[in-house]
Amino acid sequence: MKIMQSSRGRTAAVSAVGLAGIAAAGLIVQQYSTRPVVQVPAPAPGAVLADPDVEIIAPLANAHTVSDLSATIDGAPADLMLDADGRARISVAGLADGEHRVEISYRSSNLFARSSTRAWTFAVDTAAPALAVAEPAAGSLEGRRVVRYRGEGEPGSVVRVSWEDKVAETTVKENGRWLLAPELTEGRNATTITSYDAAGNARAAERAVIVDTAPPDLEITGGPELSLTGDSDNLVIRGRITTEPAADLEYAALLGGRTVAEASGRRADALAGDGLVLSFADYDPAAESNLAVGDDDFVLDVGSVPQGNNAVTVTATDAAGNVSSEQVTVSVDTSEQFGESEMV
C-alpha cells in the first residue's frame, strides 16, 4: 500500500532540519569564539634580549576553559603560573646566550582546542657587539668638514657617530664593514662612535677630530733687501703668518711654476725678534738650511734668481693641507760689480 505524505508533513520535516542546522552553526560559532588561544606573548617571537633573566608572559584568551596547562623551555619543564588576568607567567634566570624555544600546552572541552600547543623562539645576547674604527685616527686633523669614518663591526648592528647634538648612523654590512661621512663643525670635535646590536648591547669608541678648512694668512713683507749669502742674485723672502704659529707650516717657493725651494717650519732655524737668523745647525743637524721662523714670521732663502723680471710664488701649507700663496715680481740686474735687485 502506498502511503502519501501530505505537503504539511514535508514542510515540518524540512523545518526541523533547518532548525538543527541553525543550531549546529550557532554552536560552531560559539565554540570558535570562546576557544582558548595564546595571544601575542612577551618576549615576542624572534625578539633578542640583553638580559639572561627573563619573565615570559603569554595572555591566554578564555583561560577559564583550559586544563592541564603546562610549559617547557628548550624542552625542559618550566614552572608556570596563571594570574588573575588570564596570563600565563614563566620566570627563568640565567639563560645562556643563544636561541630559546618556549612551548605552552593545554587541554579544553572546546571543539577547536581539545589539545593545543603554542610555540615560539627568542634569543638572549649579553655580549657587546664588536667595533673597530680604522678612520679617523685619534686626534686627526682634517682639511674638510666632511670626514670619513670607517671600520668593522658585527653584521646587522647599527653604528652611530655623534657629536654636539648631531648624529649620523649606518648598518654594518654582511661583510662586517661600515662607512659614514658626517659633516663636522670647524674646530675641535669630540666624536663618539657607538655600535648597537639587536639586543641593545653597545660598545663605544672616542675620536677627537680637528677640522681646519681655513688656509694660513700669508703676507709677504720683504725680499731682496735681506740676503743670507751675500750673493747679489740670491733672493731671500720675508713673510708673516697671522693665523697660526709659523713653525707649524710647510713652505715652498716657485719660479715660473717650478719649485725652487722647499722647507719645513718644524725643522727650521730660529729667527730672532730683530730679524736675524740664529742658526741651530750644530744643535740640530736636521735643521733646514734655507728657512728660519719666529713666532709669526719667516725668512725663506729662495736661492739664485735669473736675471730680469721673475714671478716668484711663495706658498704656506698647514697640517690639514690648506694652502695660501702670494706672488711677487722680482727684478734682478747684476750687470754692475755688486749688482742691484729690487722688488716691484
GROMACS .gro file of C-alpha atoms in nm:
model
  344
    1MET     CA    1   0.000   0.000   0.000
    2LYS     CA    2   0.142   0.336  -0.094
    3ILE     CA    3   0.139   0.600   0.175
    4MET     CA    4   0.106   0.952   0.057
    5GLN     CA    5   0.283   1.224   0.267
    6SER     CA    6   0.099   1.547   0.290
    7SER     CA    7   0.269   1.875   0.198
    8ARG     CA    8   0.229   1.985   0.560
    9GLY     CA    9   0.441   1.690   0.677
   10ARG     CA   10   0.712   1.760   0.429
   11THR     CA   11   0.729   2.121   0.539
   12ALA     CA   12   0.757   2.022   0.906
   13ALA     CA   13   1.044   1.783   0.826
   14VAL     CA   14   1.232   2.048   0.628
   15SER     CA   15   1.176   2.296   0.907
   16ALA     CA   16   1.321   2.057   1.164
   17VAL     CA   17   1.630   2.000   0.954
   18GLY     CA   18   1.674   2.373   0.908
   19LEU     CA   19   1.648   2.442   1.278
   20ALA     CA   20   1.903   2.171   1.351
   21GLY     CA   21   2.141   2.324   1.101
   22ILE     CA   22   2.099   2.667   1.250
   23ALA     CA   23   2.161   2.528   1.597
   24ALA     CA   24   2.474   2.347   1.478
   25ALA     CA   25   2.604   2.660   1.309
   26GLY     CA   26   2.541   2.859   1.623
   27LEU     CA   27   2.730   2.603   1.829
   28ILE     CA   28   3.025   2.619   1.592
   29VAL     CA   29   3.035   2.998   1.610
   30GLN     CA   30   3.006   2.989   1.988
   31GLN     CA   31   3.281   2.727   2.022
   32TYR     CA   32   3.517   2.912   1.788
   33SER     CA   33   3.465   3.249   1.953
   34THR     CA   34   3.524   3.108   2.303
   35ARG     CA   35   3.816   2.882   2.223
   36PRO     CA   36   4.126   2.929   2.441
   37VAL     CA   37   4.409   3.094   2.248
   38VAL     CA   38   4.759   3.204   2.348
   39GLN     CA   39   4.780   3.561   2.225
   40VAL     CA   40   5.091   3.767   2.142
   41PRO     CA   41   5.348   3.674   2.407
   42ALA     CA   42   5.637   3.866   2.554
   43PRO     CA   43   5.915   3.840   2.467
   44ALA     CA   44   5.773   3.835   2.115
   45PRO     CA   45   5.870   3.569   1.863
   46GLY     CA   46   6.214   3.649   1.723
   47ALA     CA   47   6.298   3.900   1.996
   48VAL     CA   48   6.659   3.942   2.111
   49LEU     CA   49   6.718   4.020   2.478
   50ALA     CA   50   7.027   4.152   2.656
   51ASP     CA   51   6.915   4.022   2.997
   52PRO     CA   52   6.951   3.648   3.073
   53ASP     CA   53   6.684   3.672   3.345
   54VAL     CA   54   6.353   3.663   3.159
   55GLU     CA   55   5.988   3.681   3.256
   56ILE     CA   56   5.771   3.525   2.988
   57ILE     CA   57   5.413   3.647   2.973
   58ALA     CA   58   5.156   3.485   2.745
   59PRO     CA   59   4.797   3.623   2.756
   60LEU     CA   60   4.552   3.332   2.728
   61ALA     CA   61   4.206   3.418   2.597
   62ASN     CA   62   3.926   3.224   2.770
   63ALA     CA   63   4.176   3.086   3.018
   64HIS     CA   64   3.896   2.967   3.245
   65THR     CA   65   3.815   2.691   2.994
   66VAL     CA   66   4.156   2.522   2.996
   67SER     CA   67   4.304   2.236   3.193
   68ASP     CA   68   4.641   2.063   3.211
   69LEU     CA   69   4.822   2.394   3.143
   70SER     CA   70   5.199   2.338   3.120
   71ALA     CA   71   5.514   2.489   2.972
   72THR     CA   72   5.864   2.394   2.862
   73ILE     CA   73   6.173   2.597   2.779
   74ASP     CA   74   6.416   2.430   2.542
   75GLY     CA   75   6.232   2.104   2.609
   76ALA     CA   76   6.267   2.118   2.988
   77PRO     CA   77   5.959   2.162   3.211
   78ALA     CA   78   5.915   2.516   3.340
   79ASP     CA   79   5.711   2.648   3.632
   80LEU     CA   80   5.403   2.826   3.503
   81MET     CA   81   5.153   3.043   3.689
   82LEU     CA   82   4.819   3.167   3.558
   83ASP     CA   83   4.740   3.508   3.705
   84ALA     CA   84   4.400   3.664   3.770
   85ASP     CA   85   4.400   3.833   3.430
   86GLY     CA   86   4.440   3.505   3.246
   87ARG     CA   87   4.807   3.549   3.167
   88ALA     CA   88   5.048   3.259   3.178
   89ARG     CA   89   5.371   3.366   3.352
   90ILE     CA   90   5.707   3.189   3.347
   91SER     CA   91   6.013   3.328   3.524
   92VAL     CA   92   6.353   3.190   3.431
   93ALA     CA   93   6.700   3.308   3.531
   94GLY     CA   94   7.044   3.268   3.379
   95LEU     CA   95   6.955   3.176   3.025
   96ALA     CA   96   7.261   3.119   2.810
   97ASP     CA   97   7.332   3.334   2.507
   98GLY     CA   98   7.160   3.193   2.203
   99GLU     CA   99   6.812   3.092   2.085
  100HIS     CA  100   6.549   2.952   2.323
  101ARG     CA  101   6.220   2.779   2.246
  102VAL     CA  102   5.907   2.820   2.459
  103GLU     CA  103   5.608   2.585   2.439
  104ILE     CA  104   5.279   2.633   2.625
  105SER     CA  105   5.035   2.340   2.610
  106TYR     CA  106   4.680   2.295   2.741
  107ARG     CA  107   4.359   2.098   2.702
  108SER     CA  108   3.998   2.209   2.694
  109SER     CA  109   3.647   2.087   2.608
  110ASN     CA  110   3.628   2.334   2.322
  111LEU     CA  111   3.576   2.176   1.983
  112PHE     CA  112   3.857   2.381   1.832
  113ALA     CA  113   4.110   2.342   2.112
  114ARG     CA  114   4.087   1.993   2.252
  115SER     CA  115   4.465   1.986   2.279
  116SER     CA  116   4.676   2.283   2.176
  117THR     CA  117   5.037   2.399   2.189
  118ARG     CA  118   5.175   2.743   2.117
  119ALA     CA  119   5.548   2.753   2.047
  120TRP     CA  120   5.787   3.036   1.964
  121THR     CA  121   6.154   3.129   1.997
  122PHE     CA  122   6.351   3.426   2.121
  123ALA     CA  123   6.724   3.483   2.173
  124VAL     CA  124   6.949   3.606   2.453
  125ASP     CA  125   7.257   3.809   2.363
  126THR     CA  126   7.452   3.962   2.650
  127ALA     CA  127   7.773   4.040   2.459
  128ALA     CA  128   7.852   4.389   2.333
  129PRO     CA  129   7.895   4.398   1.954
  130ALA     CA  130   8.243   4.414   1.807
  131LEU     CA  131   8.357   4.759   1.696
  132ALA     CA  132   8.679   4.862   1.522
  133VAL     CA  133   8.742   5.217   1.398
  134ALA     CA  134   9.001   5.236   1.120
  135GLU     CA  135   8.944   5.603   1.037
  136PRO     CA  136   8.979   5.871   1.153
  137ALA     CA  137   9.280   5.833   1.380
  138ALA     CA  138   9.266   5.977   1.730
  139GLY     CA  139   9.348   6.347   1.718
  140SER     CA  140   9.305   6.351   1.341
  141LEU     CA  141   9.344   6.686   1.164
  142GLU     CA  142   9.113   6.717   0.864
  143GLY     CA  143   9.113   6.977   0.589
  144ARG     CA  144   8.748   6.910   0.502
  145ARG     CA  145   8.433   6.926   0.710
  146VAL     CA  146   8.304   6.600   0.564
  147VAL     CA  147   8.512   6.342   0.748
  148ARG     CA  148   8.525   5.973   0.662
  149TYR     CA  149   8.462   5.725   0.942
  150ARG     CA  150   8.509   5.359   0.857
  151GLY     CA  151   8.574   5.032   1.032
  152GLU     CA  152   8.441   4.687   1.108
  153GLY     CA  153   8.167   4.555   1.333
  154GLU     CA  154   7.900   4.294   1.391
  155PRO     CA  155   7.692   4.242   1.074
  156GLY     CA  156   7.347   4.393   1.116
  157SER     CA  157   7.443   4.612   1.411
  158VAL     CA  158   7.393   4.988   1.395
  159VAL     CA  159   7.697   5.217   1.410
  160ARG     CA  160   7.630   5.574   1.517
  161VAL     CA  161   7.864   5.876   1.514
  162SER     CA  162   7.754   6.152   1.750
  163TRP     CA  163   7.899   6.497   1.815
  164GLU     CA  164   7.747   6.804   1.977
  165ASP     CA  165   7.373   6.746   1.925
  166LYS     CA  166   7.412   6.573   1.588
  167VAL     CA  167   7.402   6.206   1.488
  168ALA     CA  168   7.485   6.003   1.178
  169GLU     CA  169   7.432   5.628   1.161
  170THR     CA  170   7.451   5.327   0.933
  171THR     CA  171   7.408   4.949   0.945
  172VAL     CA  172   7.708   4.718   0.934
  173LYS     CA  173   7.710   4.522   0.609
  174GLU     CA  174   7.717   4.144   0.583
  175ASN     CA  175   8.093   4.158   0.523
  176GLY     CA  176   8.134   4.329   0.860
  177ARG     CA  177   8.231   4.669   0.722
  178TRP     CA  178   8.073   5.009   0.780
  179LEU     CA  179   8.128   5.360   0.643
  180LEU     CA  180   7.998   5.703   0.743
  181ALA     CA  181   8.085   6.054   0.623
  182PRO     CA  182   7.932   6.309   0.863
  183GLU     CA  183   7.985   6.682   0.821
  184LEU     CA  184   8.159   6.805   1.134
  185THR     CA  185   8.197   7.161   1.256
  186GLU     CA  186   8.503   7.380   1.216
  187GLY     CA  187   8.749   7.339   1.500
  188ARG     CA  188   8.774   7.063   1.758
  189ASN     CA  189   8.506   6.791   1.750
  190ALA     CA  190   8.468   6.537   2.031
  191THR     CA  191   8.301   6.247   1.848
  192THR     CA  192   8.170   5.919   1.985
  193ILE     CA  193   8.134   5.609   1.769
  194THR     CA  194   7.885   5.361   1.917
  195SER     CA  195   7.774   5.020   1.791
  196TYR     CA  196   7.433   4.882   1.897
  197ASP     CA  197   7.317   4.526   1.838
  198ALA     CA  198   6.960   4.397   1.818
  199ALA     CA  199   6.952   4.330   2.193
  200GLY     CA  200   7.054   4.687   2.275
  201ASN     CA  201   7.408   4.600   2.382
  202ALA     CA  202   7.652   4.878   2.300
  203ARG     CA  203   8.024   4.935   2.252
  204ALA     CA  204   8.174   5.282   2.206
  205ALA     CA  205   8.497   5.448   2.098
  206GLU     CA  206   8.603   5.811   2.118
  207ARG     CA  207   8.771   6.016   1.847
  208ALA     CA  208   8.877   6.379   1.880
  209VAL     CA  209   8.884   6.530   1.531
  210ILE     CA  210   9.005   6.879   1.444
  211VAL     CA  211   8.855   7.030   1.130
  212ASP     CA  212   9.059   7.310   0.976
  213THR     CA  213   8.942   7.431   0.638
  214ALA     CA  214   9.095   7.781   0.659
  215PRO     CA  215   9.430   7.837   0.483
  216PRO     CA  216   9.707   8.022   0.667
  217ASP     CA  217   9.701   8.401   0.645
  218LEU     CA  218  10.021   8.463   0.447
  219GLU     CA  219  10.172   8.806   0.385
  220ILE     CA  220  10.500   8.879   0.203
  221THR     CA  221  10.671   9.161   0.392
  222GLY     CA  222  11.014   9.186   0.227
  223GLY     CA  223  11.251   9.049  -0.030
  224PRO     CA  224  11.598   9.116  -0.169
  225GLU     CA  225  11.700   9.364   0.097
  226LEU     CA  226  11.782   9.065   0.322
  227SER     CA  227  12.042   8.816   0.198
  228LEU     CA  228  12.173   8.514   0.376
  229THR     CA  229  12.465   8.455   0.137
  230GLY     CA  230  12.566   8.799   0.015
  231ASP     CA  231  12.525   8.699  -0.349
  232SER     CA  232  12.365   8.980  -0.544
  233ASP     CA  233  12.129   8.745  -0.733
  234ASN     CA  234  12.032   8.543  -0.428
  235LEU     CA  235  11.669   8.606  -0.328
  236VAL     CA  236  11.554   8.591   0.034
  237ILE     CA  237  11.183   8.628   0.105
  238ARG     CA  238  11.049   8.754   0.435
  239GLY     CA  239  10.686   8.690   0.532
  240ARG     CA  240  10.438   8.686   0.816
  241ILE     CA  241  10.173   8.433   0.928
  242THR     CA  242   9.898   8.582   1.143
  243THR     CA  243   9.662   8.289   1.197
  244GLU     CA  244   9.885   8.015   1.340
  245PRO     CA  245  10.244   7.953   1.450
  246ALA     CA  246  10.487   7.997   1.163
  247ALA     CA  247  10.678   7.690   1.278
  248ASP     CA  248  10.375   7.466   1.213
  249LEU     CA  249  10.374   7.523   0.836
  250GLU     CA  250  10.545   7.391   0.527
  251TYR     CA  251  10.692   7.649   0.286
  252ALA     CA  252  10.779   7.650  -0.082
  253ALA     CA  253  10.888   7.895  -0.348
  254LEU     CA  254  10.803   7.853  -0.715
  255LEU     CA  255  10.974   8.028  -1.005
  256GLY     CA  256  10.797   8.007  -1.338
  257GLY     CA  257  10.573   7.733  -1.198
  258ARG     CA  258  10.874   7.523  -1.091
  259THR     CA  259  10.952   7.456  -0.726
  260VAL     CA  260  11.293   7.602  -0.645
  261ALA     CA  261  11.283   7.590  -0.263
  262GLU     CA  262  11.103   7.382  -0.001
  263ALA     CA  263  11.134   7.383   0.376
  264SER     CA  264  10.951   7.270   0.689
  265GLY     CA  265  10.885   7.508   0.977
  266ARG     CA  266  10.927   7.219   1.218
  267ARG     CA  267  11.293   7.178   1.115
  268ALA     CA  268  11.381   7.542   1.064
  269ASP     CA  269  11.640   7.763   1.229
  270ALA     CA  270  11.520   8.017   1.484
  271LEU     CA  271  11.450   8.374   1.385
  272ALA     CA  272  11.530   8.639   1.645
  273GLY     CA  273  11.300   8.929   1.717
  274ASP     CA  274  11.526   9.168   1.525
  275GLY     CA  275  11.501   8.955   1.213
  276LEU     CA  276  11.845   8.798   1.240
  277VAL     CA  277  11.878   8.425   1.185
  278LEU     CA  278  12.003   8.225   1.483
  279SER     CA  279  12.146   7.908   1.335
  280PHE     CA  280  12.097   7.591   1.538
  281ALA     CA  281  12.287   7.379   1.289
  282ASP     CA  282  12.531   7.249   1.549
  283TYR     CA  283  12.249   7.173   1.791
  284ASP     CA  284  12.010   7.022   1.535
  285PRO     CA  285  12.181   6.879   1.225
  286ALA     CA  286  11.835   6.819   1.069
  287ALA     CA  287  11.752   7.191   1.072
  288GLU     CA  288  11.655   7.337   0.734
  289SER     CA  289  11.941   7.548   0.597
  290ASN     CA  290  11.715   7.771   0.388
  291LEU     CA  291  11.442   7.864   0.639
  292ALA     CA  292  11.418   8.045   0.969
  293VAL     CA  293  11.097   8.105   1.162
  294GLY     CA  294  10.985   8.314   1.456
  295ASP     CA  295  10.651   8.320   1.633
  296ASP     CA  296  10.463   8.460   1.336
  297ASP     CA  297  10.724   8.545   1.073
  298PHE     CA  298  10.965   8.356   0.850
  299VAL     CA  299  11.264   8.408   0.622
  300LEU     CA  300  11.296   8.177   0.320
  301ASP     CA  301  11.616   8.160   0.117
  302VAL     CA  302  11.494   8.103  -0.239
  303GLY     CA  303  11.843   8.085  -0.388
  304SER     CA  304  11.981   8.224  -0.708
  305VAL     CA  305  11.726   8.401  -0.929
  306PRO     CA  306  11.775   8.457  -1.303
  307GLN     CA  307  11.840   8.799  -1.448
  308GLY     CA  308  11.538   9.009  -1.540
  309ASN     CA  309  11.185   9.007  -1.407
  310ASN     CA  310  11.083   8.695  -1.217
  311ALA     CA  311  10.739   8.597  -1.088
  312VAL     CA  312  10.804   8.423  -0.756
  313THR     CA  313  10.519   8.245  -0.577
  314VAL     CA  314  10.552   8.161  -0.209
  315THR     CA  315  10.320   7.903  -0.054
  316ALA     CA  316  10.248   7.814   0.308
  317THR     CA  317  10.069   7.485   0.381
  318ASP     CA  318   9.923   7.390   0.718
  319ALA     CA  319   9.898   7.042   0.867
  320ALA     CA  320   9.544   6.998   0.733
  321GLY     CA  321   9.663   7.057   0.377
  322ASN     CA  322   9.521   7.409   0.340
  323VAL     CA  323   9.741   7.624   0.117
  324SER     CA  324   9.795   8.000   0.095
  325SER     CA  325  10.004   8.162  -0.177
  326GLU     CA  326  10.140   8.506  -0.254
  327GLN     CA  327  10.319   8.616  -0.568
  328VAL     CA  328  10.580   8.887  -0.605
  329THR     CA  329  10.771   9.010  -0.908
  330VAL     CA  330  11.146   9.036  -0.856
  331SER     CA  331  11.370   9.225  -1.097
  332VAL     CA  332  11.736   9.116  -1.095
  333ASP     CA  333  12.017   9.308  -1.263
  334THR     CA  334  12.374   9.215  -1.168
  335SER     CA  335  12.544   9.387  -1.460
  336GLU     CA  336  12.745   9.612  -1.223
  337GLN     CA  337  13.007   9.488  -0.976
  338PHE     CA  338  12.783   9.447  -0.674
  339GLY     CA  339  12.455   9.414  -0.865
  340GLU     CA  340  12.124   9.562  -0.791
  341SER     CA  341  11.797   9.391  -0.700
  342GLU     CA  342  11.467   9.544  -0.626
  343MET     CA  343  11.117   9.420  -0.563
  344VAL     CA  344  10.840   9.563  -0.779
   0.00000   0.00000   0.00000
